[in-house]
PDB file of C-alpha atoms in Angstrom:
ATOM      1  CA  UNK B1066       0.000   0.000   0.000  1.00  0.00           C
ATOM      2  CA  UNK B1067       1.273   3.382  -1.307  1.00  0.00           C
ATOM      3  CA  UNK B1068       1.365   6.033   1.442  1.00  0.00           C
ATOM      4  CA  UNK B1069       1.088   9.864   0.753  1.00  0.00           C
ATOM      5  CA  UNK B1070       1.384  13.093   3.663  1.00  0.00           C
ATOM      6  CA  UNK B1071      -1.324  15.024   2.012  1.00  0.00           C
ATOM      7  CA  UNK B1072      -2.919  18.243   2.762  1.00  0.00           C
ATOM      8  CA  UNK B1073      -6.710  18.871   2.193  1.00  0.00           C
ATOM      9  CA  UNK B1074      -6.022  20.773  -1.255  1.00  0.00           C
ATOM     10  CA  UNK B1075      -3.315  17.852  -2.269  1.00  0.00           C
ATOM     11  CA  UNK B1076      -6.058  15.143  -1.838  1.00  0.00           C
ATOM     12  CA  UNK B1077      -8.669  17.274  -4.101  1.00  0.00           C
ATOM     13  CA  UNK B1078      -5.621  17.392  -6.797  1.00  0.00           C
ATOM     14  CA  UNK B1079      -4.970  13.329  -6.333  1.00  0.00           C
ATOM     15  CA  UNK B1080      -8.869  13.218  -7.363  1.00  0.00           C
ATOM     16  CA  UNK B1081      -8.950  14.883 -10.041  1.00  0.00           C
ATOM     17  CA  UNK B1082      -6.183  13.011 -11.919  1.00  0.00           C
ATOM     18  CA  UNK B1083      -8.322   9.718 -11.345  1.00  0.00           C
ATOM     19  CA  UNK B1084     -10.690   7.749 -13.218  1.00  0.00           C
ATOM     20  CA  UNK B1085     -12.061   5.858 -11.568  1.00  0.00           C
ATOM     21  CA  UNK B1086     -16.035   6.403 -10.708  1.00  0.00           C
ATOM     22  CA  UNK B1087     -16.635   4.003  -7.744  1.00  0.00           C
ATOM     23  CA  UNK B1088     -17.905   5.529  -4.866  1.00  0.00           C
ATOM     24  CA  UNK B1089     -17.109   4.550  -1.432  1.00  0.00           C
ATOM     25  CA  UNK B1090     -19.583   4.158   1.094  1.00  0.00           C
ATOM     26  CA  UNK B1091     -18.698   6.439   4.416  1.00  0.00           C
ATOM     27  CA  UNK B1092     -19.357   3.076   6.815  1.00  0.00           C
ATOM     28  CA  UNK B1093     -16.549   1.426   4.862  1.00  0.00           C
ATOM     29  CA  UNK B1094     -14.373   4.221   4.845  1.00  0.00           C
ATOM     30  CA  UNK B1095     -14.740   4.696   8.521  1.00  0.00           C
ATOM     31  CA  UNK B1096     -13.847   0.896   8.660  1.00  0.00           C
ATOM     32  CA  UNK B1097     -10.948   1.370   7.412  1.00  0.00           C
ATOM     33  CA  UNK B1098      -9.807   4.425   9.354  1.00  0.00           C
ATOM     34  CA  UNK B1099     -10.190   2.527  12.287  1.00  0.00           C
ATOM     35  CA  UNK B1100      -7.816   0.047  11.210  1.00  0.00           C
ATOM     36  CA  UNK B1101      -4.963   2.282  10.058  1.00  0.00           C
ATOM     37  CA  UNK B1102      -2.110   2.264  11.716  1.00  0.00           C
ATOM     38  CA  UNK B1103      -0.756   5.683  11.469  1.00  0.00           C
ATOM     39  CA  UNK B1104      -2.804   8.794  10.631  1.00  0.00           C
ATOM     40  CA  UNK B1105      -6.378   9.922   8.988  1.00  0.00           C
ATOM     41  CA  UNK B1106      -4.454  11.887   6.436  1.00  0.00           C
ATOM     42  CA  UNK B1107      -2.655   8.689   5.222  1.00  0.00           C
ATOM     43  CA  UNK B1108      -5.381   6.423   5.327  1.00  0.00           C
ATOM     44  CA  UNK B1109      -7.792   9.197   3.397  1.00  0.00           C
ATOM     45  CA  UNK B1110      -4.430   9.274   0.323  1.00  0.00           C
ATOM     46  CA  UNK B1111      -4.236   5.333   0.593  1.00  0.00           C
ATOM     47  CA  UNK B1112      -7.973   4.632   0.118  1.00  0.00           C
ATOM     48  CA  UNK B1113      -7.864   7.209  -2.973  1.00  0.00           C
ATOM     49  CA  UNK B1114      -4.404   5.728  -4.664  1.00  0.00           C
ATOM     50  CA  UNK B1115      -6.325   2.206  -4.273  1.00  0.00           C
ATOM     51  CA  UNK B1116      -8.992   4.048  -7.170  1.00  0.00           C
ATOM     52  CA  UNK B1117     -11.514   4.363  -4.151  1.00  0.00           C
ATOM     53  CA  UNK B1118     -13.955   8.118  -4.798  1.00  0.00           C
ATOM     54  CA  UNK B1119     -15.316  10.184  -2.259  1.00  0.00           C
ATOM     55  CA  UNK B1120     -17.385  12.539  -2.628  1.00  0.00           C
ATOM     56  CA  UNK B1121     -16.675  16.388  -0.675  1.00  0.00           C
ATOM     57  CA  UNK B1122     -19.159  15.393   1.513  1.00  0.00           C
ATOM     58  CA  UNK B1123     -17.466  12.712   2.522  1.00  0.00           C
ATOM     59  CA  UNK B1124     -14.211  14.265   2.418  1.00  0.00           C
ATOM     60  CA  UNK B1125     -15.081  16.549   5.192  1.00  0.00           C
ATOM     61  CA  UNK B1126     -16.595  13.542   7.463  1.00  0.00           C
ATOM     62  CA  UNK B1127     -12.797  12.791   7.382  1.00  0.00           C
ATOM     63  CA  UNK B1128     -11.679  15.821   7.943  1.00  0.00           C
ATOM     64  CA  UNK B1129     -13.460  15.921  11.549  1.00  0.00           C
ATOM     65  CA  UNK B1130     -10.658  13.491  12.529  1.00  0.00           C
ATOM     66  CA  UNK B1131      -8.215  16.389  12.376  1.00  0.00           C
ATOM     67  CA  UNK B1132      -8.012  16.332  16.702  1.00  0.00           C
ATOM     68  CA  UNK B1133      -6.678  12.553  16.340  1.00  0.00           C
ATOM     69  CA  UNK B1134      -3.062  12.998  16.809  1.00  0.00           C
ATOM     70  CA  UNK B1135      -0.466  13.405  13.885  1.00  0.00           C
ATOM     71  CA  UNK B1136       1.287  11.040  12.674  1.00  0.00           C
ATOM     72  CA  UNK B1137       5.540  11.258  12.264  1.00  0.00           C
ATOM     73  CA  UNK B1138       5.590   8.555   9.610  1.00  0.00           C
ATOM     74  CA  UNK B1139       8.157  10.096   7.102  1.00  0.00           C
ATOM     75  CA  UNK B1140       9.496  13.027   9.438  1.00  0.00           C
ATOM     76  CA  UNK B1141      12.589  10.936  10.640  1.00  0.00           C
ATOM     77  CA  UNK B1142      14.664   9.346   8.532  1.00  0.00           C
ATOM     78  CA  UNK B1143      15.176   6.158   8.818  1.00  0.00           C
ATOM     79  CA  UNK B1144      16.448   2.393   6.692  1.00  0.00           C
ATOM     80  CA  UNK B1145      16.055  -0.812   6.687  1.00  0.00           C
ATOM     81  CA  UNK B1146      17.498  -2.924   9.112  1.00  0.00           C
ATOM     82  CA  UNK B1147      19.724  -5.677   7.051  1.00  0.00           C
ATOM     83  CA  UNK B1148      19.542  -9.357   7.391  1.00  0.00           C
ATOM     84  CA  UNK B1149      23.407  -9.103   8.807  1.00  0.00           C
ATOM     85  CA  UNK B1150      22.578  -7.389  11.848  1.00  0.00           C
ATOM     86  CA  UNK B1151      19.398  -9.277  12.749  1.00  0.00           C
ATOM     87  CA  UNK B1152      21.669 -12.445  12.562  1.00  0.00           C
ATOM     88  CA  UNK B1153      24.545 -10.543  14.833  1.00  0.00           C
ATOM     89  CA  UNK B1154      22.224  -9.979  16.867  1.00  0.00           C
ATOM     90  CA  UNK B1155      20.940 -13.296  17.091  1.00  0.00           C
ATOM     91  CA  UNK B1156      24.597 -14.431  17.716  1.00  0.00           C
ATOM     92  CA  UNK B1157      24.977 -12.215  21.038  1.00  0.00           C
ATOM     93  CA  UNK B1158      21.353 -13.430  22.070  1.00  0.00           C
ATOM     94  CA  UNK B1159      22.575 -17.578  21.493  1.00  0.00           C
ATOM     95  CA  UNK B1160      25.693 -16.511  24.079  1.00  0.00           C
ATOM     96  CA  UNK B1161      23.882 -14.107  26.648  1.00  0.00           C
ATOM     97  CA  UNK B1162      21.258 -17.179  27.127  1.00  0.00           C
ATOM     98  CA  UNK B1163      24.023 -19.746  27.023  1.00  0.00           C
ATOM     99  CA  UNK B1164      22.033 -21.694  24.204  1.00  0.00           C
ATOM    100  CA  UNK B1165      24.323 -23.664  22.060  1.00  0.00           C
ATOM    101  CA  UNK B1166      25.383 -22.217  18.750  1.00  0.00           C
ATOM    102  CA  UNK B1167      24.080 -23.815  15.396  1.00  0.00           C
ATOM    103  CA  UNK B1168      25.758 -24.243  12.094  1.00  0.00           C
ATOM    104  CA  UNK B1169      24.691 -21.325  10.217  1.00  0.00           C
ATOM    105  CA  UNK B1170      25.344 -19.120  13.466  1.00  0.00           C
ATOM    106  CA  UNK B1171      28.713 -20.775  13.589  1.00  0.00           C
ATOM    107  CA  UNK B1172      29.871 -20.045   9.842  1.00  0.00           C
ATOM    108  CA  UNK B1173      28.337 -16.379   9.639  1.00  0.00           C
ATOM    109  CA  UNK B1174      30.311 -15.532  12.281  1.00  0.00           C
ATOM    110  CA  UNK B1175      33.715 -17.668  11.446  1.00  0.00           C
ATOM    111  CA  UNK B1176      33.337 -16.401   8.079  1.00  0.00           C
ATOM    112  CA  UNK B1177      32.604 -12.713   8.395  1.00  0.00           C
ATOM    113  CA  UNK B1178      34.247 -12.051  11.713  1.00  0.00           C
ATOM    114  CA  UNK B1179      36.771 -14.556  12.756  1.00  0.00           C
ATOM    115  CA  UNK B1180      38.292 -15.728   9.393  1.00  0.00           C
ATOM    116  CA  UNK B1181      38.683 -12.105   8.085  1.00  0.00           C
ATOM    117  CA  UNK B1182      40.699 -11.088  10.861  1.00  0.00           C
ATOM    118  CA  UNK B1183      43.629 -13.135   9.918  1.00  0.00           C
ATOM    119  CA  UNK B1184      46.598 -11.617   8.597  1.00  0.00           C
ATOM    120  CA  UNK B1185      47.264 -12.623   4.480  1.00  0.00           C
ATOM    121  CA  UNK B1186      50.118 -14.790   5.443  1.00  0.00           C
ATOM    122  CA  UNK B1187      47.755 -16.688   8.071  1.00  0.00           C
ATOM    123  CA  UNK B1188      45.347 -17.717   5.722  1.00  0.00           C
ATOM    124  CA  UNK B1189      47.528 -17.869   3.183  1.00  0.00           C
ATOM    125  CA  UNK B1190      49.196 -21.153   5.416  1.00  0.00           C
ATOM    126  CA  UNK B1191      45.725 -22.439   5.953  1.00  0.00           C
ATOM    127  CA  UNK B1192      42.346 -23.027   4.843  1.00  0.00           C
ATOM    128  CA  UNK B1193      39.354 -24.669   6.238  1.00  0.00           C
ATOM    129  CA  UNK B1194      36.325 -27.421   5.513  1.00  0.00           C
ATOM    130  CA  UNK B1195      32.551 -26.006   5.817  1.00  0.00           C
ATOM    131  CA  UNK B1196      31.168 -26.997   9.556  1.00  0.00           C
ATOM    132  CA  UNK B1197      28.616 -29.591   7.859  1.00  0.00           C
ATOM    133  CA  UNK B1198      31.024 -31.222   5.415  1.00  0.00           C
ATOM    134  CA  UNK B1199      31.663 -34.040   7.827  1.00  0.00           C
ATOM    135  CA  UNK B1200      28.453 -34.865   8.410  1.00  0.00           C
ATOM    136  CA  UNK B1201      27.595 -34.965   5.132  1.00  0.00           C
ATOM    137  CA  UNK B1202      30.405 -37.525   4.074  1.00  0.00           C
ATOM    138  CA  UNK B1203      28.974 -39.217   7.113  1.00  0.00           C
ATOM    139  CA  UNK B1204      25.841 -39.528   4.662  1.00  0.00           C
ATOM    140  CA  UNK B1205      26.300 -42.301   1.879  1.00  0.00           C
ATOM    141  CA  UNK B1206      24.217 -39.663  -0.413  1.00  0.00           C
ATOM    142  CA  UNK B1207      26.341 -37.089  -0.193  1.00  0.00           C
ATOM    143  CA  UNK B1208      29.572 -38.194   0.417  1.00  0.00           C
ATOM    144  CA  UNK B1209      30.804 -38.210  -3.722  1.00  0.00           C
ATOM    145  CA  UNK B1210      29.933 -34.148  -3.230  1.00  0.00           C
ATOM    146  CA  UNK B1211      31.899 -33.605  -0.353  1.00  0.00           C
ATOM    147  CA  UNK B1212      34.702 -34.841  -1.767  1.00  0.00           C
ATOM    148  CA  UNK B1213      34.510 -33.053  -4.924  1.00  0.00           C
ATOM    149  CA  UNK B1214      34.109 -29.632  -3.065  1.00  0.00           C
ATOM    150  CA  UNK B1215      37.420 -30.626  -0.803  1.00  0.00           C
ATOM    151  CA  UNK B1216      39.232 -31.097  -3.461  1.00  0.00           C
ATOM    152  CA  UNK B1217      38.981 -27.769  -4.851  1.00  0.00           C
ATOM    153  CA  UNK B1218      40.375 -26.416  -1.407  1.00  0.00           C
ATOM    154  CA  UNK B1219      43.825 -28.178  -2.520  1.00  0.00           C
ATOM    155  CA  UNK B1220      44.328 -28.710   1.150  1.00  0.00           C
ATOM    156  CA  UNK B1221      47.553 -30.667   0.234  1.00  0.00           C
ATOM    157  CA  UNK B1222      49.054 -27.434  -1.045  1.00  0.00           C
ATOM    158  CA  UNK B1223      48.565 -25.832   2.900  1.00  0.00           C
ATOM    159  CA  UNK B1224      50.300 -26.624   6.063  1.00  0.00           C
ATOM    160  CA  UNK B1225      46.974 -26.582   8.155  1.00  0.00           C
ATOM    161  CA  UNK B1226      43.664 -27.810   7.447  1.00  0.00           C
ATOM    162  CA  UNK B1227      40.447 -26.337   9.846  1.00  0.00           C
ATOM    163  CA  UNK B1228      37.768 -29.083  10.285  1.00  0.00           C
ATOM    164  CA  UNK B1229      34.987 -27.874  12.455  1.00  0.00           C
ATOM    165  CA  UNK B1230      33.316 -30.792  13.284  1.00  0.00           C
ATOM    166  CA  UNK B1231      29.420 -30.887  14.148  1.00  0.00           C
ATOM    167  CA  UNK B1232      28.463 -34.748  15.572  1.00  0.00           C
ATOM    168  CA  UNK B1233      26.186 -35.914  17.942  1.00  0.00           C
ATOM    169  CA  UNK B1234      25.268 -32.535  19.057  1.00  0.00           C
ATOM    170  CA  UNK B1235      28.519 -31.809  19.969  1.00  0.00           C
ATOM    171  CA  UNK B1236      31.114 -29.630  18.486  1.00  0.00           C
ATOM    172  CA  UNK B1237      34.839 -30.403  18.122  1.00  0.00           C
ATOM    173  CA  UNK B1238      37.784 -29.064  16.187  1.00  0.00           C
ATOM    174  CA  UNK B1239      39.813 -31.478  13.866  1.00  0.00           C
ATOM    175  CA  UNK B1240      43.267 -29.764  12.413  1.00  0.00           C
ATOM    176  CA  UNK B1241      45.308 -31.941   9.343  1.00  0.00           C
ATOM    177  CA  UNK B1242      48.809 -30.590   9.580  1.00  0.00           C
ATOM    178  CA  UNK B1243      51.022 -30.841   6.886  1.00  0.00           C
ATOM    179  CA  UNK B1244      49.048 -33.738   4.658  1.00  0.00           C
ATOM    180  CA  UNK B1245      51.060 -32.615   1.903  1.00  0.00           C
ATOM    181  CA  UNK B1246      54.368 -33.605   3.516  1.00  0.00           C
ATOM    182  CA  UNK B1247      56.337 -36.521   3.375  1.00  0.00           C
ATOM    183  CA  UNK B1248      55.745 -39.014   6.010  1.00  0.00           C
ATOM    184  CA  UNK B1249      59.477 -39.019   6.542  1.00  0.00           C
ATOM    185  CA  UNK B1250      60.095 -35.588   7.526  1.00  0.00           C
ATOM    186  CA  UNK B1251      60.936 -34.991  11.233  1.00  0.00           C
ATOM    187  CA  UNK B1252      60.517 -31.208  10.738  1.00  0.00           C
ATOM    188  CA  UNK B1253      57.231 -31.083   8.969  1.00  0.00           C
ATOM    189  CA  UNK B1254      54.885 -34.486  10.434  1.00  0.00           C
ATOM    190  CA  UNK B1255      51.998 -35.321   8.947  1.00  0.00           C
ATOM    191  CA  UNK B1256      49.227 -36.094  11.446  1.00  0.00           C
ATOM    192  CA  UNK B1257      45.692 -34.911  12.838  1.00  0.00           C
ATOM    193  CA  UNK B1258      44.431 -33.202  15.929  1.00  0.00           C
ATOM    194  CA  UNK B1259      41.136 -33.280  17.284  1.00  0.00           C
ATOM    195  CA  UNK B1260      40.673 -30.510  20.304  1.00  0.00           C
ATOM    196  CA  UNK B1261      37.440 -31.000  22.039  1.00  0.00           C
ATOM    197  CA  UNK B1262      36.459 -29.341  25.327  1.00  0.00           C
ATOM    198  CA  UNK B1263      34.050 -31.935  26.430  1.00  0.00           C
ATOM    199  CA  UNK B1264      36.487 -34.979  27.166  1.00  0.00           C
ATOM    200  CA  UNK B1265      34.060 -37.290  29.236  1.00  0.00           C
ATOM    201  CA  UNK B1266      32.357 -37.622  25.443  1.00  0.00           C
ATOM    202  CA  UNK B1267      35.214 -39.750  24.610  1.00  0.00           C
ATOM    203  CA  UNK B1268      36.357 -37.742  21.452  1.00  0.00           C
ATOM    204  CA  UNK B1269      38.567 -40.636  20.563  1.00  0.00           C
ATOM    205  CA  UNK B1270      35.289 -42.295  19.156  1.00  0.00           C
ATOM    206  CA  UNK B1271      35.472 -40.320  16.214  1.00  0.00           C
ATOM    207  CA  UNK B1272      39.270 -41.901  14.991  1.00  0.00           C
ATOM    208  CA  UNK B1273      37.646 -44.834  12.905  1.00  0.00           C
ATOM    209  CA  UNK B1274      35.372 -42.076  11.116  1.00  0.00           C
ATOM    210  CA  UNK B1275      37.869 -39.773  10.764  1.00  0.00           C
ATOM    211  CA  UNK B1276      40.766 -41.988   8.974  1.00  0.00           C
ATOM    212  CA  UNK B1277      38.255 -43.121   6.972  1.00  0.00           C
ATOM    213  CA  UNK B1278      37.381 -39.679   5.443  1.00  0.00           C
ATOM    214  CA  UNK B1279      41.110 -39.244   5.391  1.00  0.00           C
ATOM    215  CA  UNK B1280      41.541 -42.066   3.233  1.00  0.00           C
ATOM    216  CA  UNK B1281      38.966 -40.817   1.166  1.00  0.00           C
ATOM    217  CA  UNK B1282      40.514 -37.511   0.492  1.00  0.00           C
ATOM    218  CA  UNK B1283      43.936 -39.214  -0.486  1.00  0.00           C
ATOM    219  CA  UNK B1284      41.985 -41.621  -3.548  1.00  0.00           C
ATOM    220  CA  UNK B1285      40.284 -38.833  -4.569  1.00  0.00           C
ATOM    221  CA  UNK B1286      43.535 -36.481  -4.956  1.00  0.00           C
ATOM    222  CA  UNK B1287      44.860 -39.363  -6.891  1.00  0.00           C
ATOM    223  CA  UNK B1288      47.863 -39.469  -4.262  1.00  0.00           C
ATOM    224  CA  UNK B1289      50.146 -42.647  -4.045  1.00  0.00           C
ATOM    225  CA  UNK B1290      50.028 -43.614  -0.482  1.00  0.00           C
ATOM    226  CA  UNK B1291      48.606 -46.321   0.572  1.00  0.00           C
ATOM    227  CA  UNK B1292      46.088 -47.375   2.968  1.00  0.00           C
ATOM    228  CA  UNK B1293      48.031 -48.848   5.326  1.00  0.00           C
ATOM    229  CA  UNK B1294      50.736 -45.748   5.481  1.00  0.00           C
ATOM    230  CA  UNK B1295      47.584 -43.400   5.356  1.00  0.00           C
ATOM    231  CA  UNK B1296      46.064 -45.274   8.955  1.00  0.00           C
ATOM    232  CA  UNK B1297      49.436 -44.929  10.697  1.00  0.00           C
ATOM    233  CA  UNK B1298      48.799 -40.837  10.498  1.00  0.00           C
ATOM    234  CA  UNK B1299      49.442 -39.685  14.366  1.00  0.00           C
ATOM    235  CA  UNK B1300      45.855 -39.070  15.855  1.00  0.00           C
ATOM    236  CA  UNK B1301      46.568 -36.524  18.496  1.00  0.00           C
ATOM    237  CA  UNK B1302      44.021 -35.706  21.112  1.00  0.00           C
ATOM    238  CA  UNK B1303      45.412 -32.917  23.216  1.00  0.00           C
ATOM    239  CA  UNK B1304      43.991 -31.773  26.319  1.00  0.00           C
ATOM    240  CA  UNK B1305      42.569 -28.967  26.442  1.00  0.00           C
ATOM    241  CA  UNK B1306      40.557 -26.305  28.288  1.00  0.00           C
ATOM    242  CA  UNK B1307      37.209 -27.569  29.213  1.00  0.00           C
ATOM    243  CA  UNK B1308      33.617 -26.402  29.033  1.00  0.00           C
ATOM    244  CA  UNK B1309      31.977 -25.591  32.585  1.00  0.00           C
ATOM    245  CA  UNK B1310      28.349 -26.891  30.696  1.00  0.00           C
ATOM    246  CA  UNK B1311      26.631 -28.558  27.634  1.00  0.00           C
ATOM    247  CA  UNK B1312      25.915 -25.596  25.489  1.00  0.00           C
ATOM    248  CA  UNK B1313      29.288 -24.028  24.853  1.00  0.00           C
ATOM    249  CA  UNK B1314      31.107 -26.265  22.515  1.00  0.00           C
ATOM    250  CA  UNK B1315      30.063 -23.971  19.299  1.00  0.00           C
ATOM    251  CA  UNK B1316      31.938 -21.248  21.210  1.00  0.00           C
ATOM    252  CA  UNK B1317      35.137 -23.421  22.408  1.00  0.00           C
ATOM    253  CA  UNK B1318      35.802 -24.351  18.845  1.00  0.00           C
ATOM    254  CA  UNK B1319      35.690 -20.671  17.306  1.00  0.00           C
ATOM    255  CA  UNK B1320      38.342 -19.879  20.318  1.00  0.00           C
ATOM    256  CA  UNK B1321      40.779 -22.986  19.189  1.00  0.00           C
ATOM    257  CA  UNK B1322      40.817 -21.642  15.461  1.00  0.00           C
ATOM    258  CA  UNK B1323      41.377 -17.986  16.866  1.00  0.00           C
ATOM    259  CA  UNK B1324      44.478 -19.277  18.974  1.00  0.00           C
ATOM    260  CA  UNK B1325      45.626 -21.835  16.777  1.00  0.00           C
ATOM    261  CA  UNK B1326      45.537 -19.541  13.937  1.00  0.00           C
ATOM    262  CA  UNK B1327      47.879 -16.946  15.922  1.00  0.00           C
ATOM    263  CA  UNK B1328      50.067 -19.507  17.950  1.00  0.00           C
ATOM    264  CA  UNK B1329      50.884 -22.237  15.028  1.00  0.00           C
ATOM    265  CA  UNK B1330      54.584 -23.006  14.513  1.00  0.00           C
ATOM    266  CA  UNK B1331      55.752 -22.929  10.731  1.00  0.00           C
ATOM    267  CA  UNK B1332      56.285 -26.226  11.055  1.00  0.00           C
ATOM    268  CA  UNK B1333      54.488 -28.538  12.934  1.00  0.00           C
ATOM    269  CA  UNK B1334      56.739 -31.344  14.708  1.00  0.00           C
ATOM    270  CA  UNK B1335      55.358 -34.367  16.565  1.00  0.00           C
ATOM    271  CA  UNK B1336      58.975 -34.085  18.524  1.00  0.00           C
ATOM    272  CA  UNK B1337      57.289 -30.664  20.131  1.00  0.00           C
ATOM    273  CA  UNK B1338      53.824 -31.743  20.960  1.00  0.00           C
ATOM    274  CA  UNK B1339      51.787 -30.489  22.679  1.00  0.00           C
ATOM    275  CA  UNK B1340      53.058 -27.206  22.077  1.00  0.00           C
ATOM    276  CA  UNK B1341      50.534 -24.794  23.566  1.00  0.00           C
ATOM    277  CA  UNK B1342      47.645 -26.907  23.803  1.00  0.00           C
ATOM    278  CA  UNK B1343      47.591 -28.139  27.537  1.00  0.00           C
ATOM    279  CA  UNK B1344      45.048 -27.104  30.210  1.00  0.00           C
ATOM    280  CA  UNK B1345      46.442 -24.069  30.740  1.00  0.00           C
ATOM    281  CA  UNK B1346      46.540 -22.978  27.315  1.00  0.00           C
ATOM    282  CA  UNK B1347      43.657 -20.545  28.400  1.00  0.00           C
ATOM    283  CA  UNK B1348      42.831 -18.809  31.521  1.00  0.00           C
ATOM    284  CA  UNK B1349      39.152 -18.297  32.285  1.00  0.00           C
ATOM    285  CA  UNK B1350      39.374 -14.075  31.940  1.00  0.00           C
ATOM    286  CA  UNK B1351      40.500 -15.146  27.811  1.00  0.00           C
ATOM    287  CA  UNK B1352      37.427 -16.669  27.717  1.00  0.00           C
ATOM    288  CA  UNK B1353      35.381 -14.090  28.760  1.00  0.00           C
ATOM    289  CA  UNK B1354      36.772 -11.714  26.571  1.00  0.00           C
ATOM    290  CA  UNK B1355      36.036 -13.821  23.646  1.00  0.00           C
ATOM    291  CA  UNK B1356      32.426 -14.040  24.772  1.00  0.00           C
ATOM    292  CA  UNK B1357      32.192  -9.887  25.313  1.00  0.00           C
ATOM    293  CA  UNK B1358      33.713  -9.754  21.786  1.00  0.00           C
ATOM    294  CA  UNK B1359      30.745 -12.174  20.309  1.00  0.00           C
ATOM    295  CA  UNK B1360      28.471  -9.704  22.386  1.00  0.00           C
ATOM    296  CA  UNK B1361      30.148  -6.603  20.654  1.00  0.00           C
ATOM    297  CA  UNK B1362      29.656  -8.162  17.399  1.00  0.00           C
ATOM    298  CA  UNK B1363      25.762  -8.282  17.824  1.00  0.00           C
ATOM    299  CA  UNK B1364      25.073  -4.655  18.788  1.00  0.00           C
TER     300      UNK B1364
END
């Protein structure tokens, strides 16, 4: 519905530019007035851009509901308030109510907060596997696709590989490091991490699945190892920081990638495990911090 700020004289103007000859009966008129929203003066230009005639008569019925209060519709500016900022604020709502953080949630915000905050030599050294690409290749259906799209990250080509990981419920973080590497090299060892902050759900149940989608990617690249070299990949479950409840595991993996991403060595070496992943790797205030900046991003 088209909406005009007219004047008396402006709405005798608007009639005479019309064609239309069907009348309006007051009653309905009135009807409708009672249902508008704003002002009489708007609802009196509405009902005539709609091709509805009234008479003069009839025009100055209306204009007896000149003590009803104006109506500000058009004196402030104003926009439209985009889909990005609804969804922000939707993110700061999930964390202030300690709900637990979906997918979609999860990649809006690693890909147009987190991720972009990365120098061009950090992401340059990694790269990273959509949040729902595991469970898909969990799915027979879909499994052919996932593969396909992988290979188009050339994850051999990078030194780390970011798996969110979305199972059960629960979210965990799986890191390839150095897949492209020889399995010889001291300096530069191929093998996988898994950080989880929920330990008592026995993240180790997730090894069979995972060297199976590892073994996966390597046939599909074409790659020459074989399956029995490709099995004997470290599977390194550090431990980590844990979550004080059930609904924060969205949040604990967006706070690995963030220190991962900054605290990575060049070269990853089983020799120097666990690096900076322990217990302590965090301090409670870190976390906190994290969570105001989530809060900040959704205002």
């Amino acid at each position: 519905m088209r909406l005009y700020v007219c004047s008396y004289s402006s709405f005798w103007l608007l009639r005479k530019r019309r064609k239309s000859e069907e009348n309006l009966e007051p009653f309905e008129a009135y009807s409708r007035l009672s249902k508008h929203r704003s002002c009489w003066k708007h609802m009196l230009a509405s009902l005539y851009s709609n091709g509805k005639k009234i008479n003069k008569q009839q025009a100055a019925e209306f204009w007896r509901y000149n003590s009803i209060p104006q109506c500000f519709l058009g004196t402030f500016p104003s926009r439209k308030r985009s889909k990005r900022r609804k969804h922000e604020c939707r993110i700061a709502r999930v964390i202030k109510e300690k709900k637990r953080l979906d997918s979609r949630e999860f990649d809006r915000y690693f890909h147009r907060n987190l991720w972009r905050s990365f120098s061009e030599d950090k992401r340059t050294s990694f790269t990273y596997l959509d949040s729902l690409w595991f469970y898909w290749y969990m799915k027979a259906s879909s499994k052919g696709k996932v593969l396909t799209w992988i290979k188009r990250k050339q994850i051999f080509l990078k030194k780390y590989v970011l798996v969110p990981i979305v199972c059960w419920g629960h979210w965990s973080l799986l890191i390839f490091c150095h897949l492209g590497e020889s399995f010889e090299s001291k300096a530069r060892t191929p093998c996988m991490l898994l950080l989880d902050s929920l330990e008592m759900a026995n993240p180790r149940r997730l090894e069979p699945d995972i060297r199976k989608f590892v073994l996966d990617i390597y046939r599909s690249e074409g790659r020459d190892e074989n399956k029995k070299l490709i099995y004997k990949i470290p599977f390194l479950v550090p431990k980590v920081p844990q979550q004080s409840n059930g609904e924060d595991c969205g949040i604990y993996v967006l706070y690995f990638i963030n220190l991962f991403v900054k605290e990575a060595p060049e070269d990853f070496s089983i020799k120097d495990y666990p690096y900076f992943m322990n217990q302590h790797w965090f301090s409670p205030q870190c976390m906190d911090n994290f969570f105001a900046e989530l809060d900040l991003f959704g205002k």
